[in-house]
N, CA and C of each residue as an Amber inpcrd file, in Angstrom:
protein
   411
  81.8470000 107.5750000  53.5980000  81.8810000 107.8730000  54.5640000
  80.1950000 108.6340000  54.9200000  79.5340000 108.5610000  55.4340000
  78.4150000 108.9770000  55.0880000  78.1710000 110.8380000  55.7170000
  77.6980000 111.4050000  55.6060000  77.5820000 113.7460000  56.0240000
  77.0020000 113.0080000  56.5910000  77.8330000 113.9380000  58.4830000
  76.5270000 113.0080000  59.6880000  76.6340000 114.6540000  60.2590000
  74.9780000 114.6680000  60.3820000  74.7450000 116.1990000  60.7720000
  74.9060000 115.6860000  62.2590000  74.4330000 117.3280000  63.2780000
  73.8340000 116.9020000  65.3350000  72.8240000 115.7910000  64.7530000
  71.3950000 116.1290000  63.7710000  71.0110000 114.9700000  64.0650000
  70.9140000 113.3030000  64.2380000  71.6380000 113.2890000  63.6320000
  72.6040000 111.5760000  62.9160000  72.5780000 111.4150000  63.5830000
  74.2020000 111.8860000  64.3560000  74.5710000 111.5220000  65.1870000
  73.1820000 111.0520000  66.5790000  72.4490000 111.9280000  67.0890000
  72.2130000 111.6130000  67.9750000  70.8460000 110.4340000  67.6530000
  71.2980000 109.8690000  66.2160000  69.2860000 108.7050000  66.0980000
  71.1430000 107.1680000  66.1660000  71.7630000 107.8250000  66.6240000
  73.0650000 107.0360000  66.1170000  73.2940000 105.8360000  67.5280000
  73.3530000 104.6850000  67.5810000  73.3420000 103.9640000  68.9350000
  75.0690000 104.0460000  69.2750000  75.0330000 103.5880000  70.6030000
  76.9450000 104.2360000  70.9540000  77.2690000 103.2300000  69.6940000
  77.4030000 101.6940000  69.4910000  77.5450000 101.3250000  68.4580000
  77.8870000 101.1100000  67.2670000  76.7630000 102.1010000  67.0450000
  76.8560000 102.4600000  65.1340000  78.2790000 103.8080000  65.8080000
  78.1940000 104.5260000  66.6730000  79.0460000 105.3150000  66.7020000
  80.5960000 105.1350000  66.1190000  80.3510000 103.7530000  67.2260000
  81.8310000 103.4940000  67.5300000  82.3940000 103.1560000  65.9670000
  80.8220000 102.8620000  65.6290000  82.0240000 101.8690000  63.8860000
  82.3950000 103.7060000  63.1310000  81.2040000 104.6920000  63.1030000
  81.8420000 105.4050000  62.2660000  83.5560000 106.0840000  62.8080000
  83.7060000 106.0080000  63.9540000  84.5280000 106.9160000  64.5190000
  85.6920000 105.4760000  63.7510000  85.9370000 103.8920000  64.2110000
  86.5210000 102.9610000  63.1330000  86.6550000 103.5610000  61.9020000
  85.7080000 103.6020000  61.2390000  85.4820000 104.7360000  59.6650000
  87.0710000 105.8870000  59.6520000  85.9460000 106.7400000  60.7770000
  86.6860000 108.1940000  60.4020000  88.9880000 106.9810000  60.3500000
  89.2090000 106.6130000  61.4700000  90.7330000 106.1180000  62.4880000
  90.9160000 105.7210000  60.5360000  90.1440000 104.5020000  60.0910000
  91.1290000 103.8860000  58.9450000  91.2480000 105.3100000  57.7970000
  89.5530000 106.1030000  57.9810000  90.2200000 107.1560000  56.2430000
  91.4930000 108.1580000  56.8500000  91.8380000 108.3740000  58.4390000
  92.4340000 109.1240000  58.6500000  93.7650000 108.7030000  58.1200000
  93.7220000 107.5870000  58.9170000  95.4640000 106.8910000  58.2940000
  95.8530000 106.6450000  56.6690000  94.5830000 106.3190000  56.1640000
  94.6880000 105.8750000  54.3690000  95.6990000 107.6380000  54.4290000
  94.9670000 108.4510000  54.4490000  95.5040000 109.7650000  54.1370000
  96.7390000 110.4690000  54.1520000  97.1940000 110.0130000  55.3050000
  98.1460000 110.4640000  55.7450000  99.2580000 109.6640000  54.9050000
  98.4750000 108.0290000  54.9700000  99.8300000 107.2210000  54.1990000
  99.7400000 108.1940000  52.7530000  99.6430000 108.4340000  51.9880000
  99.1350000 109.0460000  50.7210000  99.5520000 110.1970000  50.5660000
  99.4550000 110.8780000  51.2200000  99.6530000 112.3450000  52.1500000
 101.8730000 111.7420000  52.1090000 102.0900000 111.4720000  53.0280000
 103.4150000 110.9110000  53.2640000 104.2940000 110.5030000  52.1280000
 103.7740000 109.6080000  50.8750000 104.1680000 109.4540000  50.0710000
 103.6280000 109.8910000  48.6280000 103.8440000 110.8760000  48.9700000
 103.6540000 112.5840000  48.0090000 104.7460000 113.3400000  48.6860000
 104.9990000 113.2990000  49.6690000 106.4760000 114.3350000  50.3970000
 105.3080000 115.5840000  51.1880000 103.8910000 115.4670000  51.2110000
 102.9240000 116.5330000  52.0260000 103.0480000 116.6520000  53.2470000
 104.2600000 116.6340000  54.7210000 104.2620000 115.7920000  55.1980000
 102.9230000 116.9550000  56.7640000 102.8980000 118.0920000  56.4770000
 102.1810000 118.7090000  57.0650000 100.5490000 117.6680000  56.8180000
 100.4490000 117.8390000  56.0900000  98.5950000 116.8280000  55.6500000
  98.9640000 115.8660000  56.3440000 100.0580000 115.3100000  56.5350000
  99.6210000 113.6530000  56.9090000 100.0800000 114.0860000  58.2370000
 100.5380000 115.2690000  58.8240000 101.0840000 114.8310000  60.0610000
  99.8390000 115.5730000  61.0510000  98.3700000 116.7550000  60.1330000
  97.4500000 116.5120000  60.4050000  96.2790000 115.6180000  60.6870000
  96.4360000 114.7870000  59.2700000  95.8460000 113.3900000  59.9810000
  95.9640000 111.4470000  60.7200000  97.3540000 112.8870000  60.6160000
  98.0430000 111.4410000  61.3160000  97.3600000 111.6340000  63.3120000
  96.9220000 112.9320000  63.6880000  97.7000000 113.6140000  64.9040000
  95.3510000 113.1980000  64.6050000  94.9310000 113.9090000  63.9480000
  93.2330000 113.4520000  64.1870000  93.2140000 111.1070000  64.0820000
  94.1590000 110.8740000  64.0250000  94.0080000 109.3160000  63.6450000
  94.2460000 108.9250000  65.5920000  94.9400000 109.7800000  65.8830000
  95.2630000 109.6850000  67.1830000  93.8720000 110.0710000  68.4010000
  93.4510000 112.0080000  67.5940000  92.6480000 111.7100000  68.7230000
  91.2640000 110.9800000  68.7230000  91.2510000 110.3090000  67.3290000
  90.0300000 109.3700000  67.6450000  90.3480000 108.1480000  68.6290000
  91.6540000 107.6510000  68.5490000  91.8730000 106.3390000  68.6290000
  91.8220000 106.8870000  70.4030000  92.3290000 107.9270000  70.5390000
  91.5340000 108.0620000  72.3230000  90.0180000 108.4790000  72.6820000
  89.5260000 108.7760000  71.3410000  87.9150000 108.8720000  71.1360000
  87.5690000 108.0000000  72.0860000  88.1200000 105.7320000  71.2900000
  88.0600000 104.6490000  71.2310000  87.9850000 104.3770000  72.9020000
  89.0920000 104.9180000  72.8470000  89.5510000 104.4620000  74.8760000
  88.5450000 104.9430000  75.8490000  88.4070000 106.3440000  75.4330000
  87.6530000 106.3570000  76.5010000  85.9930000 106.2190000  76.4920000
  85.6690000 105.2610000  74.9250000  84.8650000 105.0020000  75.7280000
  84.2620000 103.1210000  76.0870000  85.3800000 102.8640000  76.1480000
  85.7160000 101.6090000  75.9330000  85.0320000 100.9730000  77.8480000
  84.1310000 100.5770000  77.6690000  82.9230000  99.3980000  79.0240000
  83.7160000  98.9210000  79.9710000  84.1360000  99.0650000  81.0030000
  85.9580000  97.8870000  81.7590000  85.3760000  97.2330000  82.6330000
  83.2830000  97.2930000  82.2240000  82.6220000  95.8310000  83.1200000
  82.3800000  94.8220000  81.7430000  82.8200000  95.1870000  80.9580000
  82.4880000  93.8530000  80.1800000  83.4060000  93.4720000  79.9610000
  84.3180000  93.2630000  80.1530000  85.7520000  92.1250000  80.2430000
  86.5800000  92.1710000  79.6720000  87.3150000  91.9160000  80.1970000
  88.9920000  91.5050000  79.5640000  88.8400000  92.1910000  78.0390000
  88.1670000  91.7720000  77.7370000  87.5080000  92.9020000  76.7720000
  88.4860000  93.9450000  76.2550000  87.8130000  94.7780000  76.8030000
  88.2580000  96.4680000  77.1250000  88.9510000  96.4070000  77.2100000
  90.1290000  95.9780000  78.1950000  91.8610000  95.9470000  78.9560000
  92.4680000  95.3490000  77.5800000  92.0160000  94.4770000  76.4160000
  92.7980000  94.4500000  75.5950000  92.7190000  95.5230000  74.4810000
  91.4840000  95.8150000  74.2900000  90.9870000  97.1210000  72.9090000
  92.4060000  98.2760000  73.6830000  91.8620000  98.1940000  74.7970000
  92.6960000  99.8380000  74.8080000  94.4210000  99.4220000  75.1120000
  94.5900000  97.7860000  75.2900000  96.3480000  98.5510000  75.1130000
  96.9500000  98.2620000  73.6710000  95.8860000  97.7730000  72.6600000
  95.5540000  97.7750000  71.3150000  95.5760000  99.5430000  70.2990000
  94.6960000  99.7130000  71.1720000  94.7210000 100.9460000  71.1080000
  96.2180000 102.3060000  71.5010000  96.3510000 101.1950000  72.8070000
  97.6230000 102.4290000  72.9520000  98.5850000 102.3290000  72.1930000
  98.5990000 100.7640000  71.5460000  99.7990000 100.7300000  70.7620000
 100.1520000 100.9680000  69.3090000  98.5360000 101.4550000  68.7310000
  98.2240000 101.9800000  67.8680000  98.3040000 103.3680000  67.6560000
  98.1870000 104.4710000  68.6160000  98.9710000 105.5430000  68.8370000
 100.3970000 105.6980000  69.1000000 100.7120000 104.5680000  69.8260000
 102.2980000 105.0030000  69.4610000 102.8050000 104.4020000  68.3720000
 102.3910000 103.1910000  67.6670000 102.6400000 103.2700000  66.3600000
 102.7010000 104.9570000  65.6800000 101.7230000 105.2540000  65.5120000
 100.9120000 106.0110000  64.4220000 102.9010000 107.8560000  64.9110000
 102.0390000 107.6280000  66.3110000 103.5740000 108.9950000  66.7760000
 104.8380000 108.7390000  66.0400000 105.4200000 107.2790000  65.9850000
 106.0080000 107.2810000  65.6790000 106.3670000 107.3770000  64.2260000
 105.6670000 106.6150000  63.3320000 105.6790000 106.3590000  61.8850000
 105.8620000 108.5500000  61.8880000 104.9430000 109.2300000  62.3490000
 104.4550000 110.7630000  61.8870000 106.8290000 111.1750000  62.2720000
 106.8790000 110.6920000  63.4080000 108.3600000 111.4350000  63.1320000
 109.0850000 110.2460000  62.5970000 108.9940000 110.0510000  62.1610000
 109.9450000 109.1240000  60.7820000 109.7430000 108.6020000  59.7150000
 108.3990000 108.8640000  59.4650000 107.7980000 109.7580000  58.2520000
 107.5780000 108.3240000  57.6280000 106.6900000 107.7330000  58.3210000
 107.3120000 105.8200000  57.8420000 106.2740000 105.1280000  57.7780000
 106.0700000 105.3450000  56.3180000 104.2190000 104.3740000  56.1240000
 104.7140000 102.8160000  56.4990000 105.0810000 102.2480000  56.6770000
 105.5400000 100.3730000  57.0990000 104.6060000 100.3610000  58.3200000
 104.8520000 101.5520000  58.9210000 103.7540000 101.9080000  60.1490000
 102.3420000 102.1830000  60.2710000 102.7420000 103.5180000  59.7070000
 100.8410000 103.6460000  58.8280000 100.4890000 102.3670000  58.2740000
 100.9530000 101.2590000  57.8460000 100.4910000 100.4670000  57.0250000
  99.9750000  99.4420000  58.6650000 100.1700000  99.8890000  58.9490000
 100.2430000  98.1750000  60.4010000  99.1570000  98.5720000  60.8310000
  99.2730000 100.0660000  61.5290000  98.3870000 100.3140000  61.8100000
  96.7670000 100.3750000  61.1610000  96.6720000 100.6800000  60.0560000
  95.3240000 100.3830000  59.2200000  94.8590000  98.7810000  59.2510000
  96.0610000  98.3800000  58.7490000  95.8070000  96.7390000  58.9790000
  94.6490000  96.1730000  60.4480000  95.7400000  96.9550000  61.0550000
  94.2960000  96.4190000  62.8030000  93.7590000  96.6120000  63.1000000
  93.6290000  98.3900000  62.1090000  91.9610000  99.2220000  62.4590000
  91.0330000  98.7840000  61.9020000  91.7650000  97.8750000  60.1560000
  90.1910000  97.1070000  59.5510000  89.7500000  95.5680000  60.2780000
  91.1920000  94.9890000  60.9710000  90.5340000  93.5440000  60.9820000
  89.3350000  94.4700000  62.8470000  90.0520000  95.2710000  63.3150000
  88.9010000  95.9320000  64.6040000  87.2580000  96.0570000  64.0710000
  88.0300000  96.5900000  62.9890000  86.7910000  97.0650000  62.6810000
  85.5930000  96.1070000  61.4030000  86.4200000  95.4400000  61.1590000
  85.7750000  94.1350000  60.1050000  84.5700000  93.6410000  61.2650000
  85.5100000  93.3070000  62.5900000  85.3050000  92.5950000  63.4100000
  83.4660000  93.1710000  63.9050000  83.7770000  94.6040000  65.0180000
  83.0340000  95.0200000  65.0200000  81.6990000  95.4630000  64.0520000
  81.8930000  95.4860000  63.0490000  80.2480000  95.2340000  61.9470000
  80.0040000  94.2040000  61.8500000  81.0900000  93.4790000  62.0320000
  80.0710000  91.4590000  61.8700000  79.4900000  91.7110000  63.2230000
  79.9190000  92.5180000  64.6740000  78.6250000  91.7220000  65.2150000
  77.7100000  92.6080000  65.3240000  77.5980000  94.2750000  65.1230000
  76.5840000  95.0670000  65.0950000  75.4880000  94.2210000  64.1950000
  75.9740000  93.5180000  62.6660000  74.7910000  92.4360000  62.1920000
  74.0750000  91.6890000  62.9720000  75.1890000  90.6120000  63.3920000
  74.2320000  90.2100000  64.3580000  73.4210000  90.5480000  65.4970000
  72.0030000  89.8330000  65.4970000  71.2260000  90.4170000  66.4970000
  70.7510000  88.5860000  67.2070000  71.0240000  89.6830000  68.8190000
  70.4210000  88.4040000  69.2430000  69.7160000  87.8220000  69.1740000
  69.3140000  86.1790000  69.2830000  68.6040000  85.8700000  68.7440000
  67.4010000  85.0960000  70.3310000  67.8290000  84.9870000  70.8550000
  67.0350000  84.9790000  72.3340000  67.4190000  86.9280000  73.7920000
  66.4550000  86.8430000  74.0850000  66.9420000  87.6990000  75.2940000
  67.2500000  86.4650000  76.5380000  69.2170000  87.6930000  76.7020000
  69.2870000  86.2690000  77.8990000  67.9190000  86.4930000  79.1520000
  68.5240000  88.0900000  79.4600000  67.6320000  87.7970000  81.3210000
  66.9760000  87.6260000  80.9500000  65.7310000  87.2590000  80.1400000
  63.7010000  86.7020000  79.2500000  64.8120000  84.6640000  79.9340000
  65.7190000  84.6110000  79.2580000  65.3820000  83.0540000  79.3780000
  65.9390000  82.6450000  80.5760000  67.1350000  83.3950000  81.3020000
  67.1860000  82.8600000  82.6720000  65.8140000  83.2230000  83.0350000
  64.9820000  83.7990000  83.1880000  63.9660000  84.2020000  84.3100000
  62.9330000  83.0360000  84.0510000  62.9100000  82.4940000  82.4160000
  62.3790000  80.8570000  82.1100000  62.6340000  80.6110000  83.6360000
  63.9130000  80.0090000  82.6510000  64.8010000  78.7610000  83.6260000
  64.1010000  79.2020000  84.8230000  63.7850000  80.8370000  86.4250000
  63.7100000  79.7730000  87.2320000  62.4380000  80.1510000  87.2860000
  61.8780000  80.0900000  86.9520000  60.3150000  79.9450000  86.4820000
  59.7940000  79.4030000  87.3260000  60.0540000  78.2300000  85.8400000
  59.8880000  77.0550000  85.3850000  60.3740000  76.2300000  86.9070000
  62.1090000  76.2520000  87.3380000  62.2090000  76.0130000  89.0020000
  61.1160000  75.7670000  89.9330000  60.7970000  77.0640000  90.0800000
  59.7770000  77.3560000  91.2320000  58.3730000  76.6620000  91.4280000
  58.5810000  76.1390000  89.7450000  56.8080000  75.6350000  89.3840000
  56.6170000  74.3300000  89.6330000  58.2390000  73.6090000  89.6340000
  57.2850000  72.0400000  89.9610000  58.6430000  71.5190000  91.3850000
  58.4070000  72.8550000  92.0240000  58.3780000  72.2760000  93.2540000
  57.6120000  72.4950000  94.4200000
């Protein structure tokens, strides 16, 4: 993870900031898993609390105007948060690993979407089609 200064954060797009949150979520869960395996439950607890904080921030940042995907992500974030709370109480590494797997899948999909630049501007395309229709009448 890159070193984040206030200046670096301000230069990031909201999409890039979301990618950083996913990265932080995965790091926190990985550290919690390692700490739980070592029996360092206090450190694991702190890392799981941080992971839940990140999940809450991801949920707050959802744009519900984007459609059903936002509602699905909200449900998924809530599920992940509940699993981490249970995992923390039960010291259950398998539950933590389940959340880590989900987080990796979401992060991979998010990062792939970030790489893809739109080839054409949809609004410009619609405007051109409208203008073509107007010109033919």
